[in-house]
Amino acid sequence: MFGPLRWSWSWLSGTGVLLLAMLAPPASASVTVLVGEPFGSFGAMMPNGHTSIYLDRICADGPTKLRMCHPGEPQGVVVARYFHIGDLDWIATPPLEFLYAADRASEIPASATDAQVEALRQAYRARYLQAAMPAEAENAKAWEEWRETAGMAYIRRFWGYELATTREQDERLVAALNAAPNRRRYSVIRANCANFAADIVNFYYPRTVRADHLSDLGILSPKQVARRVATYGKKHPEAELKVIEIAQTPGTLPRSKPVRGGAEGFLKTKRYLAPLLVVQPEVVIGLTAAYLDRGRWQIGRGAEVVGPEEFEPVPGVVSSR
C-alpha cells in the first residue's frame, strides 16, 4: 500500500487549541478523489488524466508530512503520487496551492496567462517546496514534475467524488502515511497515481476500488477510481456521496480534454484506432465490447460546481465527525 504501516496516534496539544476545538462549531469531514482532465500533447496521447486525493480535515506539515488541521487553517490537503519528483513517492500540498498556486482566493487571477501561472508557481516553490526540493533542482530531470504540484486548475478541469470520514479514520491515515517510507514507487501498471488514490479510498472504505481488467485493460485508471467511489456512495447513503466540479480557470492556456478509461481511450484516440483497424481489427472488436459492457460511465454527472472560496480558511471551525 503506502509501504510498511506502523500505527500511531496524533492528538491536538495545547490548552488554547483544545479550547478552540471545544468552542468551534463542528464541521463534517471527507475524503475526495480528484480526477484532473488530461492536457497538452501527453494528454492527447494518454487521455486518462491524473488522480489525487483531497482530505479536508488533514493538513500538510510541509510537503512530505501530514498532521490534523487546527481551527482556522486552510481547508485540508491534497496528496498525490507523481511520476518523478526527486525520490519521493507522494507530495502533500494545501488545496489552494495545488489548484491555484495561491495562499488566498483573492490572489487568483480572473484570467490566467502562461507567464502569470509560472510566476505563481515559482513563488509557491520558494515559499513551500524548498523544504523538499533544493533550489538547484528546479530544472533537473529528477524534479521535472514539480510544477504539477501547484496551479493545476489553470491547466485542468477537475471532477471530485467525496465520501464522509471520521476523525479516528483521519488520524489513522496520518499516522500510516507519516510512518511509511516516502520513497519513489511509481509504476504505470502497478503503482500509478490512480493506485495511490485507490489505496487511500480503500483505507477508509475497504475493497471499494479495484481495477476493471476488461474495460481498463488491467491498469487502474483515474476514471475507474471515480466510478467505483460513485458506485459505493450510491449503494451506501451513510457515506454521504457528493460530486463536485472545479472548473479550469479562464485564460490563454489550452483547455483540458475529457477523461477516458483504458479501452475508451484507445477507441476515441485516432492515432491508436486507425492503425489497429488496419493491422488487428479483432482487437478493435474486443475493445469495443469491453467499452460497451463497462466503459460508458459518464464522469461528472450531477456535479456541483465549487470555486476557490471552498478551500479558504474558516475561522474557528474544526471538523468533529
Short mmCIF file of C-alpha atoms in Angstrom, two decimals:
data_model
loop_
_atom_site.label_atom_id
_atom_site.label_comp_id
_atom_site.label_asym_id
_atom_site.label_seq_id
_atom_site.Cartn_x
_atom_site.Cartn_y
_atom_site.Cartn_z
CA MET A 1 0.00 0.00 0.00
CA PHE A 2 1.98 3.01 1.24
CA GLY A 3 4.87 0.80 2.40
CA PRO A 4 5.19 -0.80 5.87
CA LEU A 5 2.47 0.59 8.14
CA ARG A 6 3.37 1.43 11.73
CA TRP A 7 0.32 2.64 13.63
CA SER A 8 0.49 5.63 15.95
CA TRP A 9 -1.95 8.28 17.21
CA SER A 10 -1.70 12.04 16.87
CA TRP A 11 -3.56 14.30 19.29
CA LEU A 12 -4.18 18.01 19.47
CA SER A 13 -1.96 19.58 22.12
CA GLY A 14 -2.02 22.87 23.97
CA THR A 15 -4.80 24.23 26.13
CA GLY A 16 -5.58 27.05 23.70
CA VAL A 17 -6.05 24.74 20.74
CA LEU A 18 -8.22 22.37 22.77
CA LEU A 19 -10.40 25.22 23.96
CA LEU A 20 -10.87 26.48 20.40
CA ALA A 21 -11.76 22.99 19.26
CA MET A 22 -14.37 22.66 22.01
CA LEU A 23 -15.95 26.02 21.28
CA ALA A 24 -15.81 25.89 17.48
CA PRO A 25 -18.88 24.83 15.52
CA PRO A 26 -18.47 21.26 14.23
CA ALA A 27 -17.90 20.56 10.55
CA SER A 28 -18.07 17.27 8.71
CA ALA A 29 -15.01 15.79 7.04
CA SER A 30 -14.38 13.79 3.91
CA VAL A 31 -12.01 12.10 1.50
CA THR A 32 -12.39 13.25 -2.11
CA VAL A 33 -10.99 11.61 -5.22
CA LEU A 34 -9.95 14.43 -7.57
CA VAL A 35 -9.71 13.43 -11.23
CA GLY A 36 -7.91 16.01 -13.35
CA GLU A 37 -8.60 16.05 -17.07
CA PRO A 38 -5.72 15.34 -19.47
CA PHE A 39 -3.96 18.28 -21.12
CA GLY A 40 -1.22 19.02 -23.64
CA SER A 41 0.47 16.63 -26.05
CA PHE A 42 0.90 13.90 -23.45
CA GLY A 43 -2.78 14.17 -22.54
CA ALA A 44 -3.69 13.74 -26.20
CA MET A 45 -1.58 10.58 -26.33
CA MET A 46 -2.69 9.23 -22.92
CA PRO A 47 -6.17 10.66 -22.25
CA ASN A 48 -6.53 9.14 -18.77
CA GLY A 49 -5.89 12.27 -16.69
CA HIS A 50 -4.45 12.32 -13.17
CA THR A 51 -5.79 11.29 -9.76
CA SER A 52 -5.15 12.98 -6.43
CA ILE A 53 -6.80 12.88 -3.01
CA TYR A 54 -8.25 15.85 -1.12
CA LEU A 55 -8.65 15.45 2.66
CA ASP A 56 -10.40 18.36 4.32
CA ARG A 57 -9.54 17.66 7.97
CA ILE A 58 -5.87 16.79 7.41
CA CYS A 59 -3.21 19.45 6.75
CA ALA A 60 0.28 19.44 5.26
CA ASP A 61 3.16 19.64 7.71
CA GLY A 62 5.49 20.57 4.86
CA PRO A 63 5.49 18.76 1.50
CA THR A 64 6.21 15.27 2.88
CA LYS A 65 4.37 15.03 6.22
CA LEU A 66 0.76 15.26 7.37
CA ARG A 67 -1.00 16.30 10.58
CA MET A 68 -4.51 17.03 11.75
CA CYS A 69 -5.67 20.58 10.95
CA HIS A 70 -6.10 23.26 13.58
CA PRO A 71 -9.12 25.63 13.60
CA GLY A 72 -8.92 28.44 11.06
CA GLU A 73 -6.34 26.78 8.82
CA PRO A 74 -6.74 26.39 5.05
CA GLN A 75 -9.19 23.61 4.40
CA GLY A 76 -7.20 20.41 4.21
CA VAL A 77 -4.54 18.96 1.93
CA VAL A 78 -4.14 17.38 -1.50
CA VAL A 79 -1.86 14.34 -1.68
CA ALA A 80 -0.84 12.62 -4.88
CA ARG A 81 1.70 10.26 -6.38
CA TYR A 82 3.79 11.69 -9.21
CA PHE A 83 5.94 10.12 -11.90
CA HIS A 84 9.17 11.84 -10.91
CA ILE A 85 9.68 14.38 -8.15
CA GLY A 86 13.09 13.60 -6.78
CA ASP A 87 13.00 10.25 -4.94
CA LEU A 88 9.61 10.96 -3.36
CA ASP A 89 6.52 8.81 -3.74
CA TRP A 90 3.97 11.49 -2.86
CA ILE A 91 3.73 15.23 -2.18
CA ALA A 92 1.28 16.99 0.16
CA THR A 93 0.04 20.42 -0.95
CA PRO A 94 -2.55 22.81 0.58
CA PRO A 95 -5.61 22.82 -1.72
CA LEU A 96 -5.45 26.48 -2.78
CA GLU A 97 -1.78 25.99 -3.64
CA PHE A 98 -2.46 22.76 -5.52
CA LEU A 99 -5.28 24.28 -7.56
CA TYR A 100 -4.18 27.91 -7.92
CA ALA A 101 -0.60 28.27 -6.53
CA ALA A 102 -2.02 30.88 -4.15
CA ASP A 103 -2.47 31.36 -0.40
CA ARG A 104 -5.78 33.21 -0.75
CA ALA A 105 -8.60 33.26 -3.28
CA SER A 106 -8.00 37.00 -3.72
CA GLU A 107 -4.58 36.22 -5.25
CA ILE A 108 -6.04 34.11 -8.08
CA PRO A 109 -6.14 35.86 -11.49
CA ALA A 110 -9.58 36.02 -13.10
CA SER A 111 -7.96 35.15 -16.43
CA ALA A 112 -4.55 33.49 -16.39
CA THR A 113 -1.67 33.65 -18.85
CA ASP A 114 1.22 31.21 -19.04
CA ALA A 115 3.56 33.85 -17.61
CA GLN A 116 1.25 34.51 -14.65
CA VAL A 117 0.96 30.81 -13.87
CA GLU A 118 4.73 30.36 -14.00
CA ALA A 119 5.25 33.33 -11.67
CA LEU A 120 2.71 31.94 -9.19
CA ARG A 121 4.36 28.52 -9.29
CA GLN A 122 7.82 29.95 -8.75
CA ALA A 123 6.54 31.88 -5.72
CA TYR A 124 4.93 28.66 -4.42
CA ARG A 125 8.20 26.77 -4.88
CA ALA A 126 10.13 29.41 -2.96
CA ARG A 127 7.72 29.58 -0.01
CA TYR A 128 6.62 25.97 0.26
CA LEU A 129 8.54 23.37 -1.74
CA GLN A 130 12.11 24.26 -0.81
CA ALA A 131 11.95 22.01 2.26
CA ALA A 132 11.84 19.02 -0.09
CA MET A 133 13.38 20.42 -3.28
CA PRO A 134 16.82 22.04 -3.48
CA ALA A 135 16.87 25.35 -5.39
CA GLU A 136 19.37 23.96 -7.92
CA ALA A 137 16.98 21.09 -8.72
CA GLU A 138 14.35 23.33 -10.36
CA ASN A 139 15.19 22.24 -13.91
CA ALA A 140 16.78 18.86 -13.11
CA LYS A 141 15.15 15.88 -14.81
CA ALA A 142 14.63 14.12 -11.49
CA TRP A 143 12.40 17.01 -10.37
CA GLU A 144 10.74 17.74 -13.70
CA GLU A 145 7.18 17.25 -12.43
CA TRP A 146 7.31 19.72 -9.53
CA ARG A 147 5.07 22.18 -11.37
CA GLU A 148 2.28 19.59 -11.28
CA THR A 149 2.00 20.06 -7.52
CA ALA A 150 0.64 23.62 -7.83
CA GLY A 151 -1.61 25.74 -10.04
CA MET A 152 -3.29 22.74 -11.64
CA ALA A 153 -6.71 24.38 -12.09
CA TYR A 154 -5.12 26.71 -14.64
CA ILE A 155 -4.48 23.75 -16.94
CA ARG A 156 -7.10 21.14 -15.98
CA ARG A 157 -10.73 20.85 -15.04
CA PHE A 158 -11.26 18.58 -12.01
CA TRP A 159 -14.04 16.21 -11.02
CA GLY A 160 -14.34 15.25 -7.35
CA TYR A 161 -16.03 12.26 -5.69
CA GLU A 162 -16.38 12.76 -1.95
CA LEU A 163 -17.18 10.31 0.86
CA ALA A 164 -17.52 11.06 4.57
CA THR A 165 -14.75 10.20 7.05
CA THR A 166 -14.46 10.04 10.83
CA ARG A 167 -11.80 11.72 12.93
CA GLU A 168 -10.44 8.34 14.01
CA GLN A 169 -10.01 7.28 10.38
CA ASP A 170 -8.23 10.53 9.52
CA GLU A 171 -5.85 10.19 12.47
CA ARG A 172 -5.02 6.62 11.46
CA LEU A 173 -4.27 7.71 7.88
CA VAL A 174 -1.96 10.50 9.09
CA ALA A 175 -0.09 8.00 11.26
CA ALA A 176 0.14 5.44 8.45
CA LEU A 177 1.43 7.83 5.77
CA ASN A 178 3.89 9.51 8.13
CA ALA A 179 5.27 6.16 9.31
CA ALA A 180 5.71 4.57 5.87
CA PRO A 181 8.82 5.42 3.79
CA ASN A 182 8.00 8.19 1.29
CA ARG A 183 10.21 6.80 -1.48
CA ARG A 184 9.54 6.73 -5.20
CA ARG A 185 7.42 3.72 -6.21
CA TYR A 186 5.80 4.88 -9.45
CA SER A 187 4.92 2.19 -11.99
CA VAL A 188 2.43 2.68 -14.82
CA ILE A 189 0.94 -0.77 -14.35
CA ARG A 190 1.00 -1.36 -10.58
CA ALA A 191 1.74 1.89 -8.76
CA ASN A 192 0.42 4.87 -10.71
CA CYS A 193 -1.46 7.90 -9.39
CA ALA A 194 -4.78 6.01 -9.54
CA ASN A 195 -3.36 3.12 -7.48
CA PHE A 196 -2.25 5.59 -4.80
CA ALA A 197 -5.71 7.17 -4.70
CA ALA A 198 -7.33 3.73 -4.58
CA ASP A 199 -5.13 2.73 -1.63
CA ILE A 200 -6.33 5.75 0.34
CA VAL A 201 -10.01 5.21 -0.52
CA ASN A 202 -9.68 1.54 0.45
CA PHE A 203 -8.03 2.60 3.71
CA TYR A 204 -11.30 4.33 4.63
CA TYR A 205 -13.69 2.02 2.77
CA PRO A 206 -12.03 -1.39 2.31
CA ARG A 207 -12.34 -3.15 -1.06
CA THR A 208 -14.22 -0.24 -2.63
CA VAL A 209 -11.80 0.43 -5.51
CA ARG A 210 -10.25 -2.21 -7.73
CA ALA A 211 -9.14 -2.38 -11.34
CA ASP A 212 -11.51 -3.49 -14.08
CA HIS A 213 -9.39 -5.89 -16.12
CA LEU A 214 -11.82 -5.72 -19.03
CA SER A 215 -12.62 -2.06 -19.61
CA ASP A 216 -9.29 -0.74 -18.24
CA LEU A 217 -7.08 -3.41 -19.80
CA GLY A 218 -5.74 -4.40 -16.39
CA ILE A 219 -4.35 -0.95 -15.49
CA LEU A 220 -6.27 1.05 -12.90
CA SER A 221 -7.34 4.38 -14.41
CA PRO A 222 -8.41 7.65 -12.74
CA LYS A 223 -11.88 7.28 -14.24
CA GLN A 224 -12.23 3.80 -12.75
CA VAL A 225 -11.38 5.09 -9.25
CA ALA A 226 -14.10 7.75 -9.56
CA ARG A 227 -16.62 5.23 -10.90
CA ARG A 228 -16.01 2.82 -8.02
CA VAL A 229 -16.39 5.60 -5.44
CA ALA A 230 -19.60 6.79 -7.09
CA THR A 231 -20.99 3.25 -7.14
CA TYR A 232 -20.17 2.74 -3.47
CA GLY A 233 -21.69 6.07 -2.49
CA LYS A 234 -24.95 5.35 -4.28
CA LYS A 235 -25.26 1.98 -2.54
CA HIS A 236 -24.37 3.41 0.88
CA PRO A 237 -26.23 6.68 1.62
CA GLU A 238 -24.49 6.90 5.00
CA ALA A 239 -21.23 7.60 3.13
CA GLU A 240 -22.74 10.93 2.01
CA LEU A 241 -21.53 10.87 -1.59
CA LYS A 242 -21.03 14.29 -3.14
CA VAL A 243 -19.85 15.04 -6.68
CA ILE A 244 -18.08 18.32 -7.43
CA GLU A 245 -16.61 20.12 -10.42
CA ILE A 246 -13.66 22.52 -10.16
CA ALA A 247 -13.62 24.48 -13.40
CA GLN A 248 -10.45 25.23 -15.32
CA THR A 249 -9.56 28.88 -14.74
CA PRO A 250 -10.26 31.09 -17.79
CA GLY A 251 -7.24 32.36 -19.67
CA THR A 252 -4.91 31.86 -22.59
CA LEU A 253 -3.77 28.36 -21.64
CA PRO A 254 -5.21 25.49 -23.75
CA ARG A 255 -8.32 23.80 -22.39
CA SER A 256 -8.07 20.30 -20.94
CA LYS A 257 -9.71 17.30 -22.64
CA PRO A 258 -12.30 14.74 -21.46
CA VAL A 259 -11.13 11.92 -19.18
CA ARG A 260 -11.07 8.48 -20.81
CA GLY A 261 -10.79 4.97 -19.43
CA GLY A 262 -8.47 2.29 -20.85
CA ALA A 263 -10.50 0.75 -23.68
CA GLU A 264 -12.32 4.04 -24.22
CA GLY A 265 -9.01 5.85 -24.68
CA PHE A 266 -7.93 3.52 -27.47
CA LEU A 267 -11.30 3.71 -29.23
CA LYS A 268 -11.54 7.51 -29.07
CA THR A 269 -7.90 8.34 -29.92
CA LYS A 270 -7.37 8.33 -33.68
CA ARG A 271 -3.62 7.68 -33.50
CA TYR A 272 -4.38 4.30 -31.89
CA LEU A 273 -7.65 3.38 -33.55
CA ALA A 274 -6.67 3.84 -37.21
CA PRO A 275 -3.59 1.53 -37.17
CA LEU A 276 -5.44 -1.10 -35.13
CA LEU A 277 -8.33 -1.17 -37.62
CA VAL A 278 -5.85 -1.97 -40.38
CA VAL A 279 -3.45 -4.31 -38.58
CA GLN A 280 -5.60 -6.03 -35.93
CA PRO A 281 -9.31 -5.32 -36.41
CA GLU A 282 -10.15 -8.12 -33.97
CA VAL A 283 -8.52 -6.07 -31.19
CA VAL A 284 -10.85 -3.17 -32.01
CA ILE A 285 -13.82 -5.52 -31.76
CA GLY A 286 -12.64 -6.68 -28.34
CA LEU A 287 -12.06 -3.12 -27.12
CA THR A 288 -15.49 -2.08 -28.36
CA ALA A 289 -17.13 -4.95 -26.48
CA ALA A 290 -15.25 -4.02 -23.30
CA TYR A 291 -16.21 -0.36 -23.63
CA LEU A 292 -19.88 -1.06 -24.34
CA ASP A 293 -20.07 -3.51 -21.44
CA ARG A 294 -18.44 -1.44 -18.68
CA GLY A 295 -16.72 1.66 -20.01
CA ARG A 296 -19.56 4.05 -20.84
CA TRP A 297 -19.96 5.51 -17.36
CA GLN A 298 -20.02 9.32 -17.58
CA ILE A 299 -17.77 11.18 -15.18
CA GLY A 300 -19.11 14.35 -13.55
CA ARG A 301 -22.84 13.66 -13.89
CA GLY A 302 -24.78 15.70 -11.33
CA ALA A 303 -21.68 17.59 -10.15
CA GLU A 304 -21.91 20.76 -8.06
CA VAL A 305 -19.53 23.48 -9.24
CA VAL A 306 -17.28 24.78 -6.45
CA GLY A 307 -14.91 27.75 -6.53
CA PRO A 308 -11.71 28.76 -4.71
CA GLU A 309 -13.67 30.04 -1.70
CA GLU A 310 -14.49 26.40 -0.88
CA PHE A 311 -10.86 25.95 0.21
CA GLU A 312 -10.37 29.21 2.14
CA PRO A 313 -9.68 29.10 5.91
CA VAL A 314 -12.83 29.12 8.03
CA PRO A 315 -12.02 30.87 11.36
CA GLY A 316 -12.83 28.77 14.41
CA VAL A 317 -14.08 25.72 12.52
CA VAL A 318 -12.71 22.28 13.30
CA SER A 319 -14.13 19.05 11.90
CA SER A 320 -15.51 16.78 14.61
CA ARG A 321 -17.26 13.87 12.91
#
